[in-house]
C-alpha positions as a Markdown table, in Angstrom:
| # | Residue | x | y | z |
|---|---|---|---|---|
| 1 | Met | -27.2 | -18.4 | -20.8 |
| 2 | Gly | -24.2 | -21.1 | -20.4 |
| 3 | Ala | -20.7 | -21.2 | -19.4 |
| 4 | Ala | -19.4 | -19.0 | -21.9 |
| 5 | Glu | -21.9 | -16.0 | -22.0 |
| 6 | Val | -21.7 | -15.8 | -18.0 |
| 7 | Thr | -17.7 | -15.9 | -17.8 |
| 8 | Ala | -17.6 | -12.8 | -20.4 |
| 9 | Phe | -20.3 | -11.0 | -19.0 |
| 10 | Leu | -19.1 | -10.6 | -15.3 |
| 11 | Thr | -15.4 | -10.3 | -17.7 |
| 12 | Ala | -16.8 | -7.5 | -19.2 |
| 13 | Leu | -17.8 | -5.3 | -16.4 |
| 14 | Ala | -14.3 | -5.7 | -14.8 |
| 15 | Val | -12.4 | -4.5 | -17.9 |
| 16 | Arg | -15.1 | -3.1 | -21.0 |
| 17 | Glu | -17.5 | -1.3 | -18.6 |
| 18 | Arg | -14.2 | -0.7 | -15.7 |
| 19 | Val | -18.0 | -1.8 | -12.7 |
| 20 | Ala | -16.7 | -1.5 | -9.0 |
| 21 | Glu | -16.2 | -4.2 | -6.8 |
| 22 | Ser | -18.5 | -4.7 | -5.9 |
| 23 | Thr | -20.8 | -4.9 | -8.9 |
| 24 | Gln | -19.3 | -7.1 | -10.7 |
| 25 | Asn | -19.9 | -9.1 | -6.8 |
| 26 | Gln | -23.7 | -8.1 | -6.6 |
| 27 | Ala | -24.1 | -10.1 | -11.0 |
| 28 | Leu | -21.6 | -12.6 | -9.7 |
| 29 | Asn | -24.3 | -13.7 | -6.5 |
| 30 | Ala | -27.6 | -12.5 | -8.5 |
| 31 | Leu | -25.9 | -15.8 | -11.3 |
| 32 | Leu | -24.8 | -17.6 | -8.0 |
| 33 | Phe | -28.4 | -17.8 | -6.8 |
| 34 | Leu | -30.3 | -18.0 | -10.1 |
| 35 | Tyr | -28.1 | -20.8 | -10.9 |
| 36 | Arg | -27.6 | -22.7 | -7.4 |
| 37 | Glu | -30.9 | -21.8 | -5.7 |
| 38 | Ile | -33.3 | -21.9 | -9.2 |
| 39 | Leu | -32.1 | -23.7 | -11.5 |
| 40 | Gly | -30.5 | -26.4 | -9.3 |
| 41 | Val | -26.4 | -25.6 | -11.6 |
| 42 | Glu | -23.8 | -25.6 | -10.3 |
| 43 | Leu | -20.9 | -23.6 | -11.7 |
| 44 | Pro | -17.0 | -24.2 | -10.9 |
| 45 | Trp | -16.1 | -22.8 | -14.1 |
| 46 | Leu | -16.3 | -19.1 | -12.6 |
| 47 | Asp | -12.0 | -19.5 | -11.8 |
| 48 | Asp | -11.8 | -17.9 | -15.0 |
| 49 | Val | -13.3 | -14.3 | -14.4 |
| 50 | Ile | -11.8 | -11.9 | -14.4 |
| 51 | Arg | -12.9 | -10.1 | -11.0 |
| 52 | Ala | -12.8 | -6.0 | -10.8 |
| 53 | Lys | -10.0 | -5.1 | -8.7 |
| 54 | Arg | -10.6 | -2.7 | -5.9 |
| 55 | Pro | -8.7 | 0.9 | -6.0 |
| 56 | Gln | -6.0 | 1.6 | -4.1 |
| 57 | His | -6.8 | 4.8 | -2.4 |
| 58 | Leu | -2.4 | 6.2 | -1.5 |
| 59 | Pro | -2.8 | 8.4 | 1.8 |
| 60 | Thr | -2.7 | 11.7 | 1.0 |
| 61 | Val | 0.4 | 12.3 | 4.2 |
| 62 | Leu | 1.9 | 16.7 | 4.6 |
| 63 | Thr | 5.0 | 17.5 | 5.4 |
| 64 | Arg | 6.0 | 19.1 | 9.2 |
| 65 | Asp | 7.5 | 21.4 | 6.7 |
| 66 | Glu | 3.4 | 21.6 | 4.6 |
| 67 | Val | 1.6 | 21.3 | 7.7 |
| 68 | Arg | 3.5 | 24.2 | 8.7 |
| 69 | Thr | 3.4 | 26.9 | 6.4 |
| 70 | Val | -0.8 | 25.7 | 6.1 |
| 71 | Leu | -1.1 | 27.3 | 9.5 |
| 72 | Glu | 1.1 | 29.9 | 9.3 |
| 73 | Arg | -1.2 | 31.0 | 6.2 |
| 74 | Leu | -4.7 | 30.5 | 8.5 |
| 75 | Asp | -5.8 | 32.8 | 11.3 |
| 76 | Gly | -8.9 | 33.6 | 13.1 |
| 77 | Val | -11.6 | 31.6 | 13.3 |
| 78 | Pro | -10.6 | 28.6 | 10.5 |
| 79 | Cys | -6.5 | 29.0 | 12.5 |
| 80 | Leu | -8.8 | 28.0 | 15.6 |
| 81 | Met | -11.1 | 25.3 | 14.2 |
| 82 | Val | -7.3 | 23.6 | 11.8 |
| 83 | Leu | -5.5 | 23.5 | 15.8 |
| 84 | Leu | -8.0 | 21.8 | 17.2 |
| 85 | Leu | -9.2 | 18.9 | 15.1 |
| 86 | Tyr | -5.1 | 18.8 | 14.6 |
| 87 | Gly | -4.9 | 19.4 | 17.9 |
| 88 | Ala | -7.1 | 16.1 | 19.2 |
| 89 | Gly | -5.8 | 13.2 | 15.9 |
| 90 | Leu | -9.5 | 14.3 | 14.1 |
| 91 | Arg | -9.7 | 12.7 | 11.0 |
| 92 | Leu | -11.5 | 12.1 | 7.8 |
| 93 | Leu | -12.0 | 8.5 | 9.3 |
| 94 | Gly | -11.3 | 8.8 | 12.2 |
| 95 | His | -13.1 | 6.7 | 15.0 |
| 96 | Arg | -15.8 | 6.6 | 17.0 |
| 97 | Asp | -14.7 | 5.7 | 20.2 |
| 98 | Val | -12.4 | 7.7 | 22.3 |
| 99 | Ser | -10.7 | 4.1 | 23.7 |
| 100 | Thr | -9.8 | 3.2 | 20.0 |
| 101 | Thr | -8.0 | 6.3 | 19.1 |
| 102 | Met | -6.7 | 6.0 | 23.2 |
| 103 | Ile | -4.8 | 2.0 | 22.3 |
| 104 | Tyr | -3.2 | 3.5 | 19.0 |
| 105 | Thr | -2.1 | 6.8 | 20.9 |
| 106 | His | -0.6 | 4.5 | 23.4 |
| 107 | Val | -2.7 | 6.4 | 26.5 |
| 108 | Arg | -4.5 | 3.5 | 28.1 |
| 109 | Asn | -1.3 | 2.6 | 31.1 |
| 110 | Arg | -0.6 | 6.7 | 31.3 |
| 111 | Gly | -3.8 | 8.7 | 31.1 |
| 112 | Pro | -5.4 | 12.0 | 28.0 |
| 113 | Ala | -2.7 | 13.9 | 29.8 |
| 114 | Ala | 0.8 | 11.9 | 27.6 |
| 115 | Val | -1.3 | 13.1 | 24.9 |
| 116 | Arg | 0.1 | 15.9 | 22.8 |
| 117 | Ser | -0.5 | 17.1 | 19.5 |
| 118 | Pro | 2.4 | 17.5 | 16.8 |
| 119 | Ala | 1.6 | 20.6 | 16.6 |
| 120 | Asp | 2.6 | 21.6 | 20.2 |
| 121 | Arg | 5.7 | 21.5 | 18.7 |
| 122 | Met | 5.3 | 24.0 | 16.1 |
| 123 | Phe | 4.1 | 26.2 | 18.3 |
| 124 | Pro | 5.4 | 25.8 | 22.1 |
| 125 | Ser | 2.9 | 28.5 | 24.2 |
């Protein structure tokens, strides 16, 4: 395969096949290894390859009214679980270590008593 074929193959992965960025990068790295390490050929023409783009994922953020509506419709154990998760700031991609969370909640210098849940404002005791 020459420059035109390799460029066409990598571009087709991104454009026609719509593969993930990591899939195209794996194919590119395999070709680079083959050409550089096995065949001893540099591939300076790879700058023209159209690269696969990582999809942009926007976070889903609920407004206070939406959160209030969800919480008001829950009761029993599901309500308790949601309040605990929400109040503790746990997310699907949460922190593995509480010290990281403490940095973001600015409690490092004020102690854990300084942490208040948004649910505290919605459901005062």
